[in-house]
PDB file of C-alpha atoms in Angstrom:
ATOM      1  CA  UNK A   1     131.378 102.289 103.328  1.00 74.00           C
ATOM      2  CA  UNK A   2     134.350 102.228 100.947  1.00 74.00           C
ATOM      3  CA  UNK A   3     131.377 104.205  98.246  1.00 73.00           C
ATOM      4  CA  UNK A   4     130.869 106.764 100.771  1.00 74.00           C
ATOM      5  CA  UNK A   5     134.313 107.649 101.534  1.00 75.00           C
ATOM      6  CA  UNK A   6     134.696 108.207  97.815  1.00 67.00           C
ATOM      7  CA  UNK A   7     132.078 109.778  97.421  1.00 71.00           C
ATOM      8  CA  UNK A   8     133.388 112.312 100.617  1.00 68.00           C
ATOM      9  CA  UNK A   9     136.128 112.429  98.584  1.00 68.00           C
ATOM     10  CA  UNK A  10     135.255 113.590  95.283  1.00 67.00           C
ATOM     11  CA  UNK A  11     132.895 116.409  97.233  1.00 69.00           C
ATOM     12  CA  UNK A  12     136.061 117.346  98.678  1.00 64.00           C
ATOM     13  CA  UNK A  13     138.124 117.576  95.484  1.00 67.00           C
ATOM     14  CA  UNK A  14     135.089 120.024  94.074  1.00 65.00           C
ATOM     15  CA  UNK A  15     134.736 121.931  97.014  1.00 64.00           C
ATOM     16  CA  UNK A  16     138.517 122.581  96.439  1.00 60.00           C
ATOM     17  CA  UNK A  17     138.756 123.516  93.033  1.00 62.00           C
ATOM     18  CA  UNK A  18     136.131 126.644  93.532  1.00 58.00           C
ATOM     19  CA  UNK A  19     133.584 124.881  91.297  1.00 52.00           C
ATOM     20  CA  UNK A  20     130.640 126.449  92.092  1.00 51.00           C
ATOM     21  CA  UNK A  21     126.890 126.713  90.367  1.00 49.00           C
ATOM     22  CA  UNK A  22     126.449 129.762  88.892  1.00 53.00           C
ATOM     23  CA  UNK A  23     123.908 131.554  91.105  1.00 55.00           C
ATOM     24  CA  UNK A  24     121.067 134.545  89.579  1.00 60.00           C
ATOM     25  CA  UNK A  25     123.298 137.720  88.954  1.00 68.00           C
ATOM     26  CA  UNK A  26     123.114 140.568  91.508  1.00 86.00           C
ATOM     27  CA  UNK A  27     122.719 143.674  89.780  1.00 91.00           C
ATOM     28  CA  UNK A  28     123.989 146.923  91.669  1.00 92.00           C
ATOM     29  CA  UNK A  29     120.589 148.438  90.923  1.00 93.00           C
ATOM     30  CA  UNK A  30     117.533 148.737  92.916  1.00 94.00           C
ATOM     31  CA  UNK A  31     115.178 148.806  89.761  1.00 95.00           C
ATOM     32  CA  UNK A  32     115.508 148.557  86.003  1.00 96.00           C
ATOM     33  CA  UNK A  33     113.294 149.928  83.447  1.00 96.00           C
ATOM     34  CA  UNK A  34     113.784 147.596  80.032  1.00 95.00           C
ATOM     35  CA  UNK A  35     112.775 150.071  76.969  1.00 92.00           C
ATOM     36  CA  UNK A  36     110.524 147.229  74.564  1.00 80.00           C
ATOM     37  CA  UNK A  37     109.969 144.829  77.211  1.00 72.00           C
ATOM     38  CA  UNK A  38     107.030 143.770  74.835  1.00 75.00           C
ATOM     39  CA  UNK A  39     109.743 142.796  72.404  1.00 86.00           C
ATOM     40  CA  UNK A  40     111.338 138.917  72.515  1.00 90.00           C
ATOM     41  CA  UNK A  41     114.325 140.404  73.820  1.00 92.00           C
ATOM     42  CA  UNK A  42     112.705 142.589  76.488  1.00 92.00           C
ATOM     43  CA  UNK A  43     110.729 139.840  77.753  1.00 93.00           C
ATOM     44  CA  UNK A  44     113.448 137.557  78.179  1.00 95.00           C
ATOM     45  CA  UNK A  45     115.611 140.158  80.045  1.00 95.00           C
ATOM     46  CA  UNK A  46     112.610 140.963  82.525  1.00 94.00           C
ATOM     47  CA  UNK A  47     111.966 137.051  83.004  1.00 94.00           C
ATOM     48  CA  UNK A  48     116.497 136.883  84.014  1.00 94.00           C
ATOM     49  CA  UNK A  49     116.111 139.568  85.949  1.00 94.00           C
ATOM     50  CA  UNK A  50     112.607 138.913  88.343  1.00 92.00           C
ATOM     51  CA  UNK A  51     114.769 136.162  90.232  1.00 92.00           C
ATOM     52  CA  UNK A  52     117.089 139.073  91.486  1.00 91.00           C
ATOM     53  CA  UNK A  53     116.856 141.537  93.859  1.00 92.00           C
ATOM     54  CA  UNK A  54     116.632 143.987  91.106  1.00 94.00           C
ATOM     55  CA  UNK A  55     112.892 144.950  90.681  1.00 94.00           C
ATOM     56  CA  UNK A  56     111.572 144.896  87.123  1.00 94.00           C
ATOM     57  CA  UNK A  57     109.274 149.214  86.700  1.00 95.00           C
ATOM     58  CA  UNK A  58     106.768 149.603  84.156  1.00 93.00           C
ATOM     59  CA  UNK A  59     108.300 153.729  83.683  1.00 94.00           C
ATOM     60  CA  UNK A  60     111.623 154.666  83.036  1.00 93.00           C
ATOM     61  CA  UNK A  61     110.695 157.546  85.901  1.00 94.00           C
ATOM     62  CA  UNK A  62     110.765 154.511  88.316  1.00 93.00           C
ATOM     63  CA  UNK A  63     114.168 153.269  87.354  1.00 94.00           C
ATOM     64  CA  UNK A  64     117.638 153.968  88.663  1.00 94.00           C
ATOM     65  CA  UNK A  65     118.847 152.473  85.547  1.00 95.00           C
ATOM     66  CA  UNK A  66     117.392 152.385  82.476  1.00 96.00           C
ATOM     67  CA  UNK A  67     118.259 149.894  79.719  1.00 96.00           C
ATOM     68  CA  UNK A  68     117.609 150.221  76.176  1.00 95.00           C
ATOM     69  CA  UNK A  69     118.251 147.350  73.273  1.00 94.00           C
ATOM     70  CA  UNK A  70     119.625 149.255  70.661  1.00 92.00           C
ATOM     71  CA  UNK A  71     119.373 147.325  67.991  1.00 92.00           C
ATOM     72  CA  UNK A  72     119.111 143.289  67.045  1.00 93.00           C
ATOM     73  CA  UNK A  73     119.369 141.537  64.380  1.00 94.00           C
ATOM     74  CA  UNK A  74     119.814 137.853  62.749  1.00 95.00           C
ATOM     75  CA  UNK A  75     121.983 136.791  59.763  1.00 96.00           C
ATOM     76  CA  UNK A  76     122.525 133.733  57.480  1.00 95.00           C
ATOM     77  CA  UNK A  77     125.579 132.985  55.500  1.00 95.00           C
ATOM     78  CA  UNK A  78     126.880 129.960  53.545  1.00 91.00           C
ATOM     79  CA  UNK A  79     129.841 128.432  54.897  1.00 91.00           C
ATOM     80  CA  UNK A  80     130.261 125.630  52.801  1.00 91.00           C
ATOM     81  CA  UNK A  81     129.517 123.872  49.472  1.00 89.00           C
ATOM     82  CA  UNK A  82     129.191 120.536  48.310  1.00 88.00           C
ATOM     83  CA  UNK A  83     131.066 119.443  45.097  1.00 89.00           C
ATOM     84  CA  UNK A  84     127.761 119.871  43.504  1.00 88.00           C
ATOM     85  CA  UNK A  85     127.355 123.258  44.314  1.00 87.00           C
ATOM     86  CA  UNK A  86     124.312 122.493  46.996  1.00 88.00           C
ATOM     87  CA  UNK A  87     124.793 124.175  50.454  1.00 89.00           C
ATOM     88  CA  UNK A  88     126.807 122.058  53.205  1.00 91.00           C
ATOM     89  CA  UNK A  89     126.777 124.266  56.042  1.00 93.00           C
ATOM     90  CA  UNK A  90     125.466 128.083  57.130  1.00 93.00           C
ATOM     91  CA  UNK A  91     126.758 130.506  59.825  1.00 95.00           C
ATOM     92  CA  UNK A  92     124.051 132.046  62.045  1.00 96.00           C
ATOM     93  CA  UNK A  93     124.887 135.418  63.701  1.00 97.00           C
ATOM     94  CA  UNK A  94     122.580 136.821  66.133  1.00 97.00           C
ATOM     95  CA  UNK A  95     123.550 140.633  67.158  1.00 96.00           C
ATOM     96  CA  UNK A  96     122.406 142.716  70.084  1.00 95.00           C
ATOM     97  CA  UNK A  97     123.131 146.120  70.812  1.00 95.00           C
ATOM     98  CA  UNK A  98     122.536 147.573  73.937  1.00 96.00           C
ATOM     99  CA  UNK A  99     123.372 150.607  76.618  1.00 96.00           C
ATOM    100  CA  UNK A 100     122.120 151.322  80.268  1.00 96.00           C
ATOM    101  CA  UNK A 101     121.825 154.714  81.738  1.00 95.00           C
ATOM    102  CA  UNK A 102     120.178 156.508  84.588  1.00 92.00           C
ATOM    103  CA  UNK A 103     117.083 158.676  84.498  1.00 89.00           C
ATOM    104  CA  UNK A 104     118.959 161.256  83.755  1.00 89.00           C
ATOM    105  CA  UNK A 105     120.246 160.315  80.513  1.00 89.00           C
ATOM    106  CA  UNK A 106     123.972 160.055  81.776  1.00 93.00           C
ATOM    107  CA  UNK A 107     125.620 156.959  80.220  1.00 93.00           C
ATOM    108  CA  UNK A 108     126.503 154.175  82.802  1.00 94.00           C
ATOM    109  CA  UNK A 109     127.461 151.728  80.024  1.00 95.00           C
ATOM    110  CA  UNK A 110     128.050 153.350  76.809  1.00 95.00           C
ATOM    111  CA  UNK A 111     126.523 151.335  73.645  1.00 96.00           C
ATOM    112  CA  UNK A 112     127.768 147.761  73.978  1.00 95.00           C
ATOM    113  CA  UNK A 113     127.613 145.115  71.150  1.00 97.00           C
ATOM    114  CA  UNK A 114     127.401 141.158  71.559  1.00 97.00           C
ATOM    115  CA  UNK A 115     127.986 138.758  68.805  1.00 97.00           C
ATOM    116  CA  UNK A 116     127.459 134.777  68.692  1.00 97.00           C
ATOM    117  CA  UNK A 117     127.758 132.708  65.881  1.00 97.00           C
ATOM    118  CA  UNK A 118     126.866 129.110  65.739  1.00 96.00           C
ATOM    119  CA  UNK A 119     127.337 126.543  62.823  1.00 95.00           C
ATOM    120  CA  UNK A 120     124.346 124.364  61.218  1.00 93.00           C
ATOM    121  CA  UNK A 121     124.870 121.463  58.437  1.00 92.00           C
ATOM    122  CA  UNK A 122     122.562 121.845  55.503  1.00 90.00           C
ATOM    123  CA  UNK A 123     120.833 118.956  53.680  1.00 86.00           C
ATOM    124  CA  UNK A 124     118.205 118.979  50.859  1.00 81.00           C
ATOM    125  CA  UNK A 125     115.918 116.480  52.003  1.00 83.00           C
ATOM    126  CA  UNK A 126     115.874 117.600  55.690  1.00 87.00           C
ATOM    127  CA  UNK A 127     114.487 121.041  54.843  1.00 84.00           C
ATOM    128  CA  UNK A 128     111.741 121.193  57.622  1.00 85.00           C
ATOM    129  CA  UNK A 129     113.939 119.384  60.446  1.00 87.00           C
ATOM    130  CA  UNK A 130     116.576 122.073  59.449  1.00 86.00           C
ATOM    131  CA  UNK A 131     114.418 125.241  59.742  1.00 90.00           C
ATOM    132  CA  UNK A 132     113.587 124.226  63.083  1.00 92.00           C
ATOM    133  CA  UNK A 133     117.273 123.453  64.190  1.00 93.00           C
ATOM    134  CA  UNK A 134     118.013 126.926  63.289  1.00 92.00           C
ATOM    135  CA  UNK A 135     115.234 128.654  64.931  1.00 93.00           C
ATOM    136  CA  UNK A 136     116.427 126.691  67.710  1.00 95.00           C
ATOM    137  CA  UNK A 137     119.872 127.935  67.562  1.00 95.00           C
ATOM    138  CA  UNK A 138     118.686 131.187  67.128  1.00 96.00           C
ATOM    139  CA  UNK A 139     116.550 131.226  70.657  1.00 95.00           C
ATOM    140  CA  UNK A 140     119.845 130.227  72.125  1.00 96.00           C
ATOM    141  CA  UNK A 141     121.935 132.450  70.925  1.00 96.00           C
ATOM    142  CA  UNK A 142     119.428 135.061  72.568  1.00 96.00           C
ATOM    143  CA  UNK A 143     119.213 133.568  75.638  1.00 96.00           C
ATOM    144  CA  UNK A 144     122.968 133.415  75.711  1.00 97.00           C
ATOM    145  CA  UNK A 145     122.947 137.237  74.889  1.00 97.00           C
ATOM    146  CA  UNK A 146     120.919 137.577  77.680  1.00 96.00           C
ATOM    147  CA  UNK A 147     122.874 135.728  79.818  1.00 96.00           C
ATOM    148  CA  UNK A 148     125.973 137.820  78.879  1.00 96.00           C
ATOM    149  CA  UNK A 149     123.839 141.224  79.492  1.00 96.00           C
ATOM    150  CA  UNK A 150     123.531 139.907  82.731  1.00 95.00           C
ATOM    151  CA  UNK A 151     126.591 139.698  83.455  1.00 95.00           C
ATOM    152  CA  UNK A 152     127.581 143.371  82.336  1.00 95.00           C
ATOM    153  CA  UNK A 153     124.909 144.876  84.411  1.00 94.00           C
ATOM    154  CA  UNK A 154     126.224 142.973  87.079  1.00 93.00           C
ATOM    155  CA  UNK A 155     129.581 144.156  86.221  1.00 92.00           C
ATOM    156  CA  UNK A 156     128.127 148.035  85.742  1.00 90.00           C
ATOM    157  CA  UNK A 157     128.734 150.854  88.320  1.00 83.00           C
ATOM    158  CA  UNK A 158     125.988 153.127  88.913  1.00 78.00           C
ATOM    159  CA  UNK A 159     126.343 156.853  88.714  1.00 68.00           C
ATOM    160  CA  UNK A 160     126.171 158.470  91.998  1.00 63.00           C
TER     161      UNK A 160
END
């Protein structure tokens, strides 16, 4: 008994705080049209957005908005060195560019740029292990760009 009634409790000290999961976005937009939905990106975007309302066109003609991935990119840079001169750490930055706009060509967001970094210790003899923690950290660094694109189109007005 005593369990349950904390239990009650602590439901009751969540449910007043405003925690709450975070739900699938709702995107003010009927349909989408993703320019290089063959790409990683593009397919990771369509796969966030099928669980919304928002339907997913195969032609831009289809689309009340249209969105477009800019540009991408991936970079490595040394953070640290040993005493010896070896590598210590690297900094992984993983850069999207993107804009939306309707069919006909007006801007709804102009050109928008997101930028994560993550950190990754280096060592010699863990070459292989490494290689694979940083494609790791790469794939979630995109899905966290996704993530935040989300968020923006769910933030976005459409043009009436």
């Amino acid at each position: 008994m005593r369990s349950q009634i904390l239990a009650f409790g602590l439901v009751l000290l969540l449910a007043g705080c405003g925690f709450q999961l975070r739900g699938s976005a709702t995107l003010p937009f009927e349909s989408v049209y993703i320019e290089g939905a063959g790409s990683e990106m593009g397919v990771e975007l369509t796969r966030a957005i099928r669980p919304t309302q928002t339907r997913v066109v195969e032609t831009p003609e289809e689309a009340q908005a249209i969105v477009q991935i800019a540009s991408q990119g991936r970079e490595k840079r040394i953070l640290s060195l040993s005493a010896a001169g070896r590598v210590n750490e690297f900094h992984l930055f993983y850069r999207v560019g993107f804009r939306v706009r309707d069919q006909a060509g007006k801007d709804i967001m102009p050109l928008q740029q997101i930028e994560l970094r993550r950190e990754i210790t280096f060592n010699d003899s863990q070459t292989l292990a490494k290689e694979s923690e940083e494609s790791l950290l790469y794939r979630d660094m995109q899905t966290d760009a996704v993530q935040q694109i989300l968020r923006r189109l769910a933030a976005a007005k459409p043009v009436r």
